[in-house]
PDB file of N, CA and C in Angstrom:
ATOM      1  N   UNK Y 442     -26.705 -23.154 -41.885  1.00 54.00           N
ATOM      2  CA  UNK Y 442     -26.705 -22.732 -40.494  1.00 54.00           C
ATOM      3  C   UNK Y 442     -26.127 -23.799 -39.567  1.00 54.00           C
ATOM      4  N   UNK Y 443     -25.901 -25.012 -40.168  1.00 65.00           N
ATOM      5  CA  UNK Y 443     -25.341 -25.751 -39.087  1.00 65.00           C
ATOM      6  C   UNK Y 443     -24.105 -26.316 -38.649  1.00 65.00           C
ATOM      7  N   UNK Y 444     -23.201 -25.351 -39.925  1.00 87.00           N
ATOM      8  CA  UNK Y 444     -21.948 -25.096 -39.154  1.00 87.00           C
ATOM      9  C   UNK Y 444     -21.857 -23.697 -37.818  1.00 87.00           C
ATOM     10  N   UNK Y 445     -22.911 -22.874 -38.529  1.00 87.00           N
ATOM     11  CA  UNK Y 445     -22.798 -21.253 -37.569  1.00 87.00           C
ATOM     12  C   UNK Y 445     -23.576 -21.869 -36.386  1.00 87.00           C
ATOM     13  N   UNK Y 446     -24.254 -22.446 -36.104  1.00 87.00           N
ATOM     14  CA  UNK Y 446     -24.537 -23.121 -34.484  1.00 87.00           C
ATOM     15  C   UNK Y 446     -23.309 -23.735 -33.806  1.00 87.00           C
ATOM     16  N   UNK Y 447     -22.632 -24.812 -34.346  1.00 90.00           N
ATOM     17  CA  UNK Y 447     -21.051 -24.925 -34.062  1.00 90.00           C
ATOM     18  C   UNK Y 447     -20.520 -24.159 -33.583  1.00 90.00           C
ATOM     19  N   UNK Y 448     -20.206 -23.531 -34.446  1.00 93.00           N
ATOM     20  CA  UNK Y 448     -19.124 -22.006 -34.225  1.00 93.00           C
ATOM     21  C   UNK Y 448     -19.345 -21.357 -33.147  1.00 93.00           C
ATOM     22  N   UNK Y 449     -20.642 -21.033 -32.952  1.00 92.00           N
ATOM     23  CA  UNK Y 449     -21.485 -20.375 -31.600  1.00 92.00           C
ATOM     24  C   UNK Y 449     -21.092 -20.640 -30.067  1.00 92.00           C
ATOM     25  N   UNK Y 450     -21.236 -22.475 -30.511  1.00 92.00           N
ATOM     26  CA  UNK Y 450     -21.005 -22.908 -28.973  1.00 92.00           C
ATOM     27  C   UNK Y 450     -19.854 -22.797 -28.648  1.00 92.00           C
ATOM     28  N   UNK Y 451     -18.804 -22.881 -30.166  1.00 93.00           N
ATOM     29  CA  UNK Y 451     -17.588 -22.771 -29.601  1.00 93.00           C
ATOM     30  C   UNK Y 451     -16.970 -21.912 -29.442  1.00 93.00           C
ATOM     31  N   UNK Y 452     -17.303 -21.079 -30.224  1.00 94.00           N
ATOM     32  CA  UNK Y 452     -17.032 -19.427 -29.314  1.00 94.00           C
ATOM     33  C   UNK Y 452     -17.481 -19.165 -28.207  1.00 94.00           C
ATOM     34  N   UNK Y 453     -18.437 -19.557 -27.432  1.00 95.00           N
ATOM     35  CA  UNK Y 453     -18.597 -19.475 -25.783  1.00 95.00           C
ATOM     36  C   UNK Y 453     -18.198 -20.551 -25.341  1.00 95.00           C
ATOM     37  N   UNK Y 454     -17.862 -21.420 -25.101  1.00 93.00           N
ATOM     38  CA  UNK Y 454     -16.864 -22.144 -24.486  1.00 93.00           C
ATOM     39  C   UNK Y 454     -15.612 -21.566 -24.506  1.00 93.00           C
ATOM     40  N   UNK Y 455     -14.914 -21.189 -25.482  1.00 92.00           N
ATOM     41  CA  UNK Y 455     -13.590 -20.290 -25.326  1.00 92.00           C
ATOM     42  C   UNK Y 455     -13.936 -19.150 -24.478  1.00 92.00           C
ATOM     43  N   UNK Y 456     -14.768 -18.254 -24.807  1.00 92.00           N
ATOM     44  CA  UNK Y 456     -14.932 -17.448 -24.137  1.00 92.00           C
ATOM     45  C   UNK Y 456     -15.346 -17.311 -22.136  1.00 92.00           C
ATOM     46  N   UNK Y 457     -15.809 -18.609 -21.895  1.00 93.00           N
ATOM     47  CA  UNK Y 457     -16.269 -18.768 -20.764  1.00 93.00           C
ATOM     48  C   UNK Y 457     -14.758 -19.456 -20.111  1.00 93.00           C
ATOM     49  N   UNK Y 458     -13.802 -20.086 -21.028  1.00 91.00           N
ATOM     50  CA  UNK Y 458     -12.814 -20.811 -20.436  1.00 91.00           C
ATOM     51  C   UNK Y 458     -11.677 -19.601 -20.146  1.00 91.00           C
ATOM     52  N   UNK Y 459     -11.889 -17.995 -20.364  1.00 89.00           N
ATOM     53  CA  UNK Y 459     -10.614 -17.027 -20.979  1.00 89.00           C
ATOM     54  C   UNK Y 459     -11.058 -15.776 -19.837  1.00 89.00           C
ATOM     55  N   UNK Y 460     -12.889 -15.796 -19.278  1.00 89.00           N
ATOM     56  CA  UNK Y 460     -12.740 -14.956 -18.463  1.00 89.00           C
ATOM     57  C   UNK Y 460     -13.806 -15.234 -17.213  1.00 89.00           C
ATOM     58  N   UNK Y 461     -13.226 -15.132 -15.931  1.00 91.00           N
ATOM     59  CA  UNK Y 461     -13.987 -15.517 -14.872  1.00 91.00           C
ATOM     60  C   UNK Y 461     -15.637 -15.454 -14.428  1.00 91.00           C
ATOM     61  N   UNK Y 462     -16.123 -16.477 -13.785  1.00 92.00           N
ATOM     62  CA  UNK Y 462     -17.527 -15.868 -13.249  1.00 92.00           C
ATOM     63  C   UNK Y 462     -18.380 -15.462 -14.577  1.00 92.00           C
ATOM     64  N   UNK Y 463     -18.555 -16.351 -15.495  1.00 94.00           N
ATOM     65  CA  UNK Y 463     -19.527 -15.810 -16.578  1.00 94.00           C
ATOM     66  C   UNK Y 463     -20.779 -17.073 -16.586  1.00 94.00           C
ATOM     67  N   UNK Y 464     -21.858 -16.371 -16.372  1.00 96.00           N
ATOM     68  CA  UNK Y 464     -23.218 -17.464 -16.114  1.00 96.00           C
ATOM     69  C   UNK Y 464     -23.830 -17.184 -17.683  1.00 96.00           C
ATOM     70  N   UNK Y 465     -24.750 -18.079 -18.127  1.00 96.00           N
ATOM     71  CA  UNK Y 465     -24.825 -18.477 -18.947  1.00 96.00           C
ATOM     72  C   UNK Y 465     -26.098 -19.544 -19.291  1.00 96.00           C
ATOM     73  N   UNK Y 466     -26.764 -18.451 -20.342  1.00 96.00           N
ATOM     74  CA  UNK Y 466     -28.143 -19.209 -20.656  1.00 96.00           C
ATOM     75  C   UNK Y 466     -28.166 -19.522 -22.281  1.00 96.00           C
ATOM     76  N   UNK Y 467     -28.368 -20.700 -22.299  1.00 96.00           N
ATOM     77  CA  UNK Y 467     -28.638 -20.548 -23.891  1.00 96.00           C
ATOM     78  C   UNK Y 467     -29.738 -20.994 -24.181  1.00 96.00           C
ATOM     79  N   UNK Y 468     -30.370 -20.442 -25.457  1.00 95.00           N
ATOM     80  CA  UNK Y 468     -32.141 -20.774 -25.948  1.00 95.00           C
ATOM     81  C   UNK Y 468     -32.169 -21.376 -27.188  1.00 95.00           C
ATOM     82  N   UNK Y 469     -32.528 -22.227 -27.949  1.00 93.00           N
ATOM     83  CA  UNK Y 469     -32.286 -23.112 -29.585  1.00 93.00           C
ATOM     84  C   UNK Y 469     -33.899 -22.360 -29.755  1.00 93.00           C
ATOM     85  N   UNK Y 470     -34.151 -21.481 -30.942  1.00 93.00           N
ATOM     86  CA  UNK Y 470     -35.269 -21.037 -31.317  1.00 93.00           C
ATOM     87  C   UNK Y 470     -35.310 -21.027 -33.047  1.00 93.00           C
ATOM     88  N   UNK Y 471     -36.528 -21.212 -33.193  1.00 94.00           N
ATOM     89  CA  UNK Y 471     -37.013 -21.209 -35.046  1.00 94.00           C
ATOM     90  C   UNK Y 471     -37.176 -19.979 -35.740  1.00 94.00           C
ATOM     91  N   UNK Y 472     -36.634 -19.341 -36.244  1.00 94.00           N
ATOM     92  CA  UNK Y 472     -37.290 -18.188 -36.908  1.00 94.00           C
ATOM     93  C   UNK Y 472     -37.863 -18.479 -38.389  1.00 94.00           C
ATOM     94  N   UNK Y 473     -39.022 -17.782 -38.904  1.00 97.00           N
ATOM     95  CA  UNK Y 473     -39.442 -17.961 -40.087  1.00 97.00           C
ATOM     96  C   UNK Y 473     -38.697 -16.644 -40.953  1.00 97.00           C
ATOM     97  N   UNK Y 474     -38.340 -17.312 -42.202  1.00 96.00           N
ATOM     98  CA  UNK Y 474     -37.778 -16.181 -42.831  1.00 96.00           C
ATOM     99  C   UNK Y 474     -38.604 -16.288 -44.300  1.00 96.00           C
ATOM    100  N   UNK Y 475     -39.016 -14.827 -44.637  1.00 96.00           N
ATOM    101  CA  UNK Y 475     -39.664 -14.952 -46.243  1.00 96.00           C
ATOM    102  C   UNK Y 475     -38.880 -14.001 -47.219  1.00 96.00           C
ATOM    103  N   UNK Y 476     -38.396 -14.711 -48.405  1.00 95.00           N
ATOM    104  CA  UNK Y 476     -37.766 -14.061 -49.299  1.00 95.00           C
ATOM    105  C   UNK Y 476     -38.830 -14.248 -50.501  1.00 95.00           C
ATOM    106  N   UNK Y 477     -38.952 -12.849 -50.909  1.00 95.00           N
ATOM    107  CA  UNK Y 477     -39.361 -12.706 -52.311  1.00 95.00           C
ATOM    108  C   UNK Y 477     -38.658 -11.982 -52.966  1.00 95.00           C
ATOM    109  N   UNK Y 478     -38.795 -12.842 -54.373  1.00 93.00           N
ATOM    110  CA  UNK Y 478     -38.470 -12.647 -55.361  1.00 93.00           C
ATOM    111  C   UNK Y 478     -39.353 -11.695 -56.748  1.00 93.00           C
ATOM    112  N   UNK Y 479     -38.448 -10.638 -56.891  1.00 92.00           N
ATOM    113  CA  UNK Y 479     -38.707  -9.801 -58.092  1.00 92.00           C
ATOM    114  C   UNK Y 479     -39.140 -10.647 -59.576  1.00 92.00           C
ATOM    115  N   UNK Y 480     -39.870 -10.500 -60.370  1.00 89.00           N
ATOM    116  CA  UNK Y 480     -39.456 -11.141 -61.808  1.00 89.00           C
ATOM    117  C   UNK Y 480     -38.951 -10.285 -62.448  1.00 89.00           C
ATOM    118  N   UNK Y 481     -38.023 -10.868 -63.391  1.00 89.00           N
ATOM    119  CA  UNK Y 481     -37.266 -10.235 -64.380  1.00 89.00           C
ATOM    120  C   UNK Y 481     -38.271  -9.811 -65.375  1.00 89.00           C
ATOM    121  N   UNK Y 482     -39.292 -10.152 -65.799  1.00 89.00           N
ATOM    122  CA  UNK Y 482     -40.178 -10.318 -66.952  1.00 89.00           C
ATOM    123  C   UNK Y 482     -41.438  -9.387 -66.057  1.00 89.00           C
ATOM    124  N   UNK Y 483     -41.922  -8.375 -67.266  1.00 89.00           N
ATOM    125  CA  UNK Y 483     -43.268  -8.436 -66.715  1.00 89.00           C
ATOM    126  C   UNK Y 483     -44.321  -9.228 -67.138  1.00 89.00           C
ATOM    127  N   UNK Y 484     -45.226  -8.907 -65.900  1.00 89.00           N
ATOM    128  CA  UNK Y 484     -46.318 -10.044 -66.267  1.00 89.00           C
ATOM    129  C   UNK Y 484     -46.559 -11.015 -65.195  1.00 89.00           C
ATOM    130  N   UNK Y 485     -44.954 -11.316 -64.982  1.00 91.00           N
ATOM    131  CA  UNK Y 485     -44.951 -12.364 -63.807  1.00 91.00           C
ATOM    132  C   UNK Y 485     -45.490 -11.894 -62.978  1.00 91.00           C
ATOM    133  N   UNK Y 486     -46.036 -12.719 -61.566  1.00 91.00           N
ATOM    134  CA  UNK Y 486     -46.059 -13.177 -60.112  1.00 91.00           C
ATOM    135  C   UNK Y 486     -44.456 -12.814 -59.183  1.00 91.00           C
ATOM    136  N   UNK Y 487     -44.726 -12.500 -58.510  1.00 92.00           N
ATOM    137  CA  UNK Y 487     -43.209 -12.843 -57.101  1.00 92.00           C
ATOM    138  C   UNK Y 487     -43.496 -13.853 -56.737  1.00 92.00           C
ATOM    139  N   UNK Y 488     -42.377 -14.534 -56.420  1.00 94.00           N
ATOM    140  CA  UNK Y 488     -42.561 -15.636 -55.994  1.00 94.00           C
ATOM    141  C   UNK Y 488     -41.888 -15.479 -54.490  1.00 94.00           C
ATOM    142  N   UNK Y 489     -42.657 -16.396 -53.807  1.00 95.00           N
ATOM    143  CA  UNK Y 489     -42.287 -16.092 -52.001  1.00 95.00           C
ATOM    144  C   UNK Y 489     -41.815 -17.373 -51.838  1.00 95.00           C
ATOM    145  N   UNK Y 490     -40.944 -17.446 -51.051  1.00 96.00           N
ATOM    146  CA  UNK Y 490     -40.000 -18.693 -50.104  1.00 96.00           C
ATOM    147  C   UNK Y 490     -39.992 -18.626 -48.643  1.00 96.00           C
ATOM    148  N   UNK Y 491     -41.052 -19.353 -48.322  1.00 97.00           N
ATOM    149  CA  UNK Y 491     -40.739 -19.238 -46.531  1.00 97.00           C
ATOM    150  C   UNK Y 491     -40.064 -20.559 -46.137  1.00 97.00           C
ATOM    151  N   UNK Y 492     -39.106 -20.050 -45.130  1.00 95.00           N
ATOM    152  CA  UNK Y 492     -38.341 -21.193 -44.589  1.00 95.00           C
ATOM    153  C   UNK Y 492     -38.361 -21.093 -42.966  1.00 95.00           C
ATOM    154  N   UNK Y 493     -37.725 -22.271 -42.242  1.00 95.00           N
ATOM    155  CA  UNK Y 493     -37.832 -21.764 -41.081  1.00 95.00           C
ATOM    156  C   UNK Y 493     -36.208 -22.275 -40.491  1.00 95.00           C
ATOM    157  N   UNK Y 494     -35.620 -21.334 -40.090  1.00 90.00           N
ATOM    158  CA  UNK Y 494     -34.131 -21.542 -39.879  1.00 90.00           C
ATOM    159  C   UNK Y 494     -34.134 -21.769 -38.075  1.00 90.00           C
ATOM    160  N   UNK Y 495     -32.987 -22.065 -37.975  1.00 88.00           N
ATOM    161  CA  UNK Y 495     -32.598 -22.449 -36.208  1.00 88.00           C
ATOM    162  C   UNK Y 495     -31.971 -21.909 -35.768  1.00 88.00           C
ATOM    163  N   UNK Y 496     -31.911 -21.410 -34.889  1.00 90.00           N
ATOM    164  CA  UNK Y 496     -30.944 -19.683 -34.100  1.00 90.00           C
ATOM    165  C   UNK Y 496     -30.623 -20.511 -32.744  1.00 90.00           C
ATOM    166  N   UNK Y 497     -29.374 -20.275 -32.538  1.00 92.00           N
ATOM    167  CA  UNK Y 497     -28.904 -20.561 -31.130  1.00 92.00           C
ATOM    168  C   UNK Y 497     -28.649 -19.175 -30.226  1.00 92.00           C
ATOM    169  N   UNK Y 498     -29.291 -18.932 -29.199  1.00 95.00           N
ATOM    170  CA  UNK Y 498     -29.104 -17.941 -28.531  1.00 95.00           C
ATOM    171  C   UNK Y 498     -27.899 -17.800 -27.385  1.00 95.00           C
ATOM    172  N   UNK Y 499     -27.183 -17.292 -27.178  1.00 96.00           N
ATOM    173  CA  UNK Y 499     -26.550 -17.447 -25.966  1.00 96.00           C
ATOM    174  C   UNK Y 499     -25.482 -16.155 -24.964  1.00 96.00           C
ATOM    175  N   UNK Y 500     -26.294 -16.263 -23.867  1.00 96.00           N
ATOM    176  CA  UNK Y 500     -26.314 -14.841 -23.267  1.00 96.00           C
ATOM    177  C   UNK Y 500     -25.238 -15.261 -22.519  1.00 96.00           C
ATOM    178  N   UNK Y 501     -24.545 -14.861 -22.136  1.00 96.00           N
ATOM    179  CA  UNK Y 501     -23.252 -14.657 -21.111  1.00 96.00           C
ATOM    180  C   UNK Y 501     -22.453 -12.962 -20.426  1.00 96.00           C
ATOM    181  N   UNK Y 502     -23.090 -13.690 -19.235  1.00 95.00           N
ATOM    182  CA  UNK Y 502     -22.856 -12.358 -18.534  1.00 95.00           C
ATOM    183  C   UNK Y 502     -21.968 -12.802 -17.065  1.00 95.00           C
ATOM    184  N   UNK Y 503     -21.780 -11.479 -16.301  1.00 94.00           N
ATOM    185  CA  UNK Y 503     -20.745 -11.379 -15.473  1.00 94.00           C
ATOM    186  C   UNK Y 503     -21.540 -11.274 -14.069  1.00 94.00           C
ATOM    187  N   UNK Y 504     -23.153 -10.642 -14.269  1.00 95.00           N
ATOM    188  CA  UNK Y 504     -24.030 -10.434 -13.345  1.00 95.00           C
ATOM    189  C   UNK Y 504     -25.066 -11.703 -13.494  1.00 95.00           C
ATOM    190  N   UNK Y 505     -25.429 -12.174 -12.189  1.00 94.00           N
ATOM    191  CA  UNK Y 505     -26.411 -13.766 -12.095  1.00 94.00           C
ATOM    192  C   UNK Y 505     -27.249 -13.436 -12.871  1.00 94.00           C
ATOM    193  N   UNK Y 506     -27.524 -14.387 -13.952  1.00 94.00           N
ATOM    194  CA  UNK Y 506     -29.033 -14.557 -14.396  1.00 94.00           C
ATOM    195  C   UNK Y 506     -29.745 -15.508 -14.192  1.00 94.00           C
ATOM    196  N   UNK Y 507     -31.383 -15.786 -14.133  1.00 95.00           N
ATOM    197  CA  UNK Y 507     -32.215 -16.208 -14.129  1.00 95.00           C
ATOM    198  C   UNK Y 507     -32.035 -18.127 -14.025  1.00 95.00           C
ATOM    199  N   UNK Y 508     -31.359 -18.487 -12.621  1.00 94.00           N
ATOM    200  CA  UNK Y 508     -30.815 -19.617 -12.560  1.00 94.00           C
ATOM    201  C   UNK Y 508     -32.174 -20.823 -12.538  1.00 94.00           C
ATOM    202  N   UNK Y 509     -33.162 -20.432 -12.981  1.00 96.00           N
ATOM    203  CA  UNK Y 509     -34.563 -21.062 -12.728  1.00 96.00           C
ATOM    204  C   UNK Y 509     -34.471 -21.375 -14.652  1.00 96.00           C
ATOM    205  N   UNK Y 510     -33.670 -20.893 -15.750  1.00 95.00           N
ATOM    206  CA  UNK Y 510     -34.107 -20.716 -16.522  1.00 95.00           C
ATOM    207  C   UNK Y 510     -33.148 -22.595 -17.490  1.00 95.00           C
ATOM    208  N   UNK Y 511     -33.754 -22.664 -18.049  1.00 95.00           N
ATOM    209  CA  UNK Y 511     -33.875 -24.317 -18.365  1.00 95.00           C
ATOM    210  C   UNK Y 511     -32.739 -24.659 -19.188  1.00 95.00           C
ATOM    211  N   UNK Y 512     -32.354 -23.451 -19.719  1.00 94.00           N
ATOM    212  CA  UNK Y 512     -30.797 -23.071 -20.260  1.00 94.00           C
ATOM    213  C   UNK Y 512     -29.980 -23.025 -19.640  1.00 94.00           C
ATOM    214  N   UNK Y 513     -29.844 -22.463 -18.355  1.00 96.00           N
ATOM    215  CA  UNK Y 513     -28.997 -22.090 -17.521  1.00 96.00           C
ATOM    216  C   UNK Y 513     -27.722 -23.139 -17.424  1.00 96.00           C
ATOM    217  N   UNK Y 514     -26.663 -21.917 -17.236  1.00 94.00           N
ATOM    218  CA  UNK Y 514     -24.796 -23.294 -16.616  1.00 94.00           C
ATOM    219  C   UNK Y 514     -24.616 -21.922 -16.056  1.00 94.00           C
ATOM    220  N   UNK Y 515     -24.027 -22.398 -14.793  1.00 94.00           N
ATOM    221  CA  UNK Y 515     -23.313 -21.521 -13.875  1.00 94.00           C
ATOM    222  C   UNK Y 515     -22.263 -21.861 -14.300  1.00 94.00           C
ATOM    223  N   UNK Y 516     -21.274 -20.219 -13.748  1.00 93.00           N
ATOM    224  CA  UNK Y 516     -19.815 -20.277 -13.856  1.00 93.00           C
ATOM    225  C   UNK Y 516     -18.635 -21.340 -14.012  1.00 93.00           C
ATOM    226  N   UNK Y 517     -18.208 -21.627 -14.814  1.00 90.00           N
ATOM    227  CA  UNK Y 517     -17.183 -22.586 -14.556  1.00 90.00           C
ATOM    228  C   UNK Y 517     -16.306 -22.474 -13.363  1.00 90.00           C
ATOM    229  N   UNK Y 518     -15.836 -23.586 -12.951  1.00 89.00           N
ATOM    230  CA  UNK Y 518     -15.101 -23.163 -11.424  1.00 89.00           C
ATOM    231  C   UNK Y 518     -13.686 -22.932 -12.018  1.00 89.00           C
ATOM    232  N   UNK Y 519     -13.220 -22.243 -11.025  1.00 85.00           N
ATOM    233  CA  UNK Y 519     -12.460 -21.282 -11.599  1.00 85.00           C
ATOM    234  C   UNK Y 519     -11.103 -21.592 -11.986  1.00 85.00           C
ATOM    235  N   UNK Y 520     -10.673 -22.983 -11.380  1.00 85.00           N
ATOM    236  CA  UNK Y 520      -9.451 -23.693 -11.730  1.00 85.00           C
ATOM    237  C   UNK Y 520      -9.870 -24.068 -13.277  1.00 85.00           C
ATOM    238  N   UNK Y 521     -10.646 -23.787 -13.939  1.00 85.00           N
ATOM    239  CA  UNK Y 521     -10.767 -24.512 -15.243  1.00 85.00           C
ATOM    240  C   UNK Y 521     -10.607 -23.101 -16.243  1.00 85.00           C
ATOM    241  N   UNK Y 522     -10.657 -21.938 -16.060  1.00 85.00           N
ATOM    242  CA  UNK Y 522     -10.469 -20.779 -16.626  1.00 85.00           C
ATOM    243  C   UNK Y 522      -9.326 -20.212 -16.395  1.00 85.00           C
ATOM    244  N   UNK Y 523      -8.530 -19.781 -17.636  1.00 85.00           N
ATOM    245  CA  UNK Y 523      -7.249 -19.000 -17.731  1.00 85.00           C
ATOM    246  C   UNK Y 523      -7.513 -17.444 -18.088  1.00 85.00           C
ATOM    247  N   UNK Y 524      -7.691 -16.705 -17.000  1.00 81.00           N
ATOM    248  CA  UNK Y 524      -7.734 -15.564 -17.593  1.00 81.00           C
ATOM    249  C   UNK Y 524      -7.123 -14.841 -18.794  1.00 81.00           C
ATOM    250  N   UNK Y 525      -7.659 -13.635 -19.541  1.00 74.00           N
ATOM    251  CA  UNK Y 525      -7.163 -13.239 -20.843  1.00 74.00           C
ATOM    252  C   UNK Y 525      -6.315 -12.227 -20.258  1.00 74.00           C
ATOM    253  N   UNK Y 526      -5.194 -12.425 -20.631  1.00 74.00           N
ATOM    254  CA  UNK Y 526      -4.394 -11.186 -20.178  1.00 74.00           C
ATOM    255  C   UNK Y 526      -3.792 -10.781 -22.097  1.00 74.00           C
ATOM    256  N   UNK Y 527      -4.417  -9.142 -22.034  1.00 71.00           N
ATOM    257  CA  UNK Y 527      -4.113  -8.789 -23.279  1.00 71.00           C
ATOM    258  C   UNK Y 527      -2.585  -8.424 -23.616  1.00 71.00           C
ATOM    259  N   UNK Y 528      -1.525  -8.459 -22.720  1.00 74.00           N
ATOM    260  CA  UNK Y 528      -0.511  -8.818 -22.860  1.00 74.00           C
ATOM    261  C   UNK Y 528       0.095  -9.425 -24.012  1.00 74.00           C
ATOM    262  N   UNK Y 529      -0.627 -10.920 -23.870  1.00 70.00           N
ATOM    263  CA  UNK Y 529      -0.469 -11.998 -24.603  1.00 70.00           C
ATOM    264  C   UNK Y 529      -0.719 -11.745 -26.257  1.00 70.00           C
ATOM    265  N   UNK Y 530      -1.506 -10.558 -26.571  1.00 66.00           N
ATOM    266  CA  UNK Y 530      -1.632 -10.896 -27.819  1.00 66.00           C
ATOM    267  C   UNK Y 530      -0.571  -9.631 -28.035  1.00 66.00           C
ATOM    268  N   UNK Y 531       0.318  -8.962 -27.697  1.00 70.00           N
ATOM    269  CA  UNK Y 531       1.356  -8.298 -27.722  1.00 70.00           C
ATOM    270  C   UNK Y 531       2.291  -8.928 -28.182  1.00 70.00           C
ATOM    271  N   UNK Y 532       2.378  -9.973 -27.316  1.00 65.00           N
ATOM    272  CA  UNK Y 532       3.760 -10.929 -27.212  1.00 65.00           C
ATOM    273  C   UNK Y 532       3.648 -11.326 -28.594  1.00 65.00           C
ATOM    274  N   UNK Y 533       2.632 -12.094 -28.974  1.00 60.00           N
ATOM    275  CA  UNK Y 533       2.906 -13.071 -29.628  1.00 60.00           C
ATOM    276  C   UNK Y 533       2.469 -14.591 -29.457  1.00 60.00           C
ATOM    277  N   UNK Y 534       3.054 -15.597 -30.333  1.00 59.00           N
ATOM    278  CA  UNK Y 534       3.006 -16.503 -30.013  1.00 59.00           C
ATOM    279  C   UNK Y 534       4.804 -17.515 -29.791  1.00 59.00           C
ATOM    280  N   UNK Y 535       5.180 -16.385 -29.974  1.00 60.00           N
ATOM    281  CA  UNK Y 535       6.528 -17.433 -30.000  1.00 60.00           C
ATOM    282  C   UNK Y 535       7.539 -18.198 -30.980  1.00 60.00           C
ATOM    283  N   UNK Y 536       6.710 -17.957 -32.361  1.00 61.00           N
ATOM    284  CA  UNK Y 536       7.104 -18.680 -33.448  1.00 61.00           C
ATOM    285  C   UNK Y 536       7.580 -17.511 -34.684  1.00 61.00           C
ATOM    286  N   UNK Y 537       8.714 -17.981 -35.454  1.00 59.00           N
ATOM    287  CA  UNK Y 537       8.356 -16.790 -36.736  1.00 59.00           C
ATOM    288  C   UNK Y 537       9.410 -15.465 -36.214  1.00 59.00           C
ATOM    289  N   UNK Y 538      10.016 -15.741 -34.627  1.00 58.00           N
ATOM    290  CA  UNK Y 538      10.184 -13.934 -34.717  1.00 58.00           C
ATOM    291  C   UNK Y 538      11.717 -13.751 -34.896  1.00 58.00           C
ATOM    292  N   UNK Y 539      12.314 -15.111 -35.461  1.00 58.00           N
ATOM    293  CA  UNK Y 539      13.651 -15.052 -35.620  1.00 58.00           C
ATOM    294  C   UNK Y 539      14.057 -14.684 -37.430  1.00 58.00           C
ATOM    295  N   UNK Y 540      15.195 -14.750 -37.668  1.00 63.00           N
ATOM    296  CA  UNK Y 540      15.523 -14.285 -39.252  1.00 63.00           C
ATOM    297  C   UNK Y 540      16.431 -15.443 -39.949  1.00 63.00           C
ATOM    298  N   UNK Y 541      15.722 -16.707 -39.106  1.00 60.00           N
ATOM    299  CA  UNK Y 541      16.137 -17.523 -40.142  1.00 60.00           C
ATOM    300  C   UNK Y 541      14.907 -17.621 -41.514  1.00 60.00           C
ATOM    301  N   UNK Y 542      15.889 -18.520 -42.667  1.00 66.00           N
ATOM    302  CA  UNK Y 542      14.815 -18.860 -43.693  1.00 66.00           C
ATOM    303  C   UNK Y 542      14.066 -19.618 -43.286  1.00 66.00           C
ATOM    304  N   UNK Y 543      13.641 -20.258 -42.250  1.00 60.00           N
ATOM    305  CA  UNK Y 543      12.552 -21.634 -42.504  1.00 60.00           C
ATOM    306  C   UNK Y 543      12.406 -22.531 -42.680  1.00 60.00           C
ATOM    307  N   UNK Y 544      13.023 -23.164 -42.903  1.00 59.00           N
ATOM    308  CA  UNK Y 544      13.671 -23.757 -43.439  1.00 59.00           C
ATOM    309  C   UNK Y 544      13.671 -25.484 -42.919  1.00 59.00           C
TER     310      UNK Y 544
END
């Protein structure tokens, strides 16, 4: 899980840098998880595995939330965000669209 917390933040940071006015709470919480296990054999016991994993929460919205809340980041100002214009993934990127070898 502690690359997928990574990934998390950095998918809302892109996301907060691509579209305007997005407020933003995030929560770090424990969940307990129990896996049991079948036996192959009869006779046996199951055997149980409790663990307790780490969840990053993170809400991002377009309407104010709860600016009292201990998570909370207001909007990035707005010179720091490039809007998504879906255009762009039309276009392309620019590379690749000629018929040379590659070379």
């Amino acid at each position: 899980t502690g690359n997928a917390l990574t990934k998390a933040v950095t998918a809302a940071e892109v996301i907060k840098r691509r579209f305007k006015g997005l407020h933003q709470i995030t929560e770090l919480k424990t969940v307990e998880i129990t896996d049991e296990y079948e036996p192959l054999e009869e006779g046996l016991d199951k055997v149980t595995d409790v663990r307790n994993v780490s969840v990053v929460e993170i809400k991002l919205s377009k309407e104010p939330l709860d600016t009292s809340d201990k998570g909370y980041q207001p909007p990035l100002d707005e010179s720091m965000v490039k809007e998504f214009d879906p255009e762009d993934m039309v276009r392309g990127r620019g590379r690749g669209g000629g018929t040379g070898k590659g070379r």
